[in-house]
């Protein structure tokens, strides 16, 4: 096609023989436009070199097309790795990404005004961000769909994408039992965390099936230094423990360092396992057996939910669980070959 004039929505509408509003809806992915018409308009837009003005579009649609990613505590490498992943996945899906940070003691409500000013298409919020009912209601009022990672809401319009934490912990507990472990302690995270709760439920359920109801709980609070110290103190008092299940890899790494400093060999004397699949867990210093969260799948699904086409109706909330995967390395005694 021969280029005619400056690329604009008006030019595309003339070439396609449709109204300018039809062009705008087609470029925004509005489902009211037929697939055939949408493809024809996109083809013409590409041929004339048209690039939509995101800010101008937001004045019309009240949406900027930008996705927000809300973070808080960054001590856990799992969340640091999330930023890299979601930036890449958002770009691959054709979305811009804007980062918002909440203080460790803050709430999602603290950044809602900024998210509203930028007219976000949607927001993805990680588990370490406190997301109060008031904050979620404010997002809903501003028309910002929210997707929580590894958290749940009961407001009817906030979606969630979670690793199946309980199922993953069950898999790990069976692995420990099959490896002959019977004196098992658990290194737990913060109270109130759904991740901590579900992983403890899964672990304890399997152990109880095998008559192991007395399970020592060490409170590591998802903090490396805290996990190191409580593990070291416990090993001094109970050197006979044969396995520690940490509900996060970061704490498992702290526990391994504590065991080494106490002269305890891993896994010859003590097996230590984790949950998450952070990159340091695979390093030679740890080679941690863990349950890997399906981070890529979780974030892809979160992006899809946050960026659902605007049909004019309030999208219904969805709750998506995705199974993790047992990653066997060298930090735990393996079951005998059958």
mmCIF file of C-alpha atoms in Angstrom, residues 232 258-265 269:
data_model
loop_
_atom_site.group_PDB
_atom_site.id
_atom_site.type_symbol
_atom_site.label_atom_id
_atom_site.label_comp_id
_atom_site.label_asym_id
_atom_site.label_seq_id
_atom_site.Cartn_x
_atom_site.Cartn_y
_atom_site.Cartn_z
ATOM 1 C CA UNK A 232 21.649 -22.858 65.159
ATOM 2 C CA UNK A 258 23.836 -22.680 60.572
ATOM 3 C CA UNK A 259 24.306 -26.442 60.305
ATOM 4 C CA UNK A 260 27.746 -26.017 58.764
ATOM 5 C CA UNK A 261 28.784 -23.635 61.535
ATOM 6 C CA UNK A 262 27.706 -26.264 64.074
ATOM 7 C CA UNK A 263 29.834 -28.887 62.332
ATOM 8 C CA UNK A 264 26.785 -30.771 61.063
ATOM 9 C CA UNK A 265 27.066 -32.272 57.595
ATOM 10 C CA UNK A 269 23.849 -35.859 59.223
#
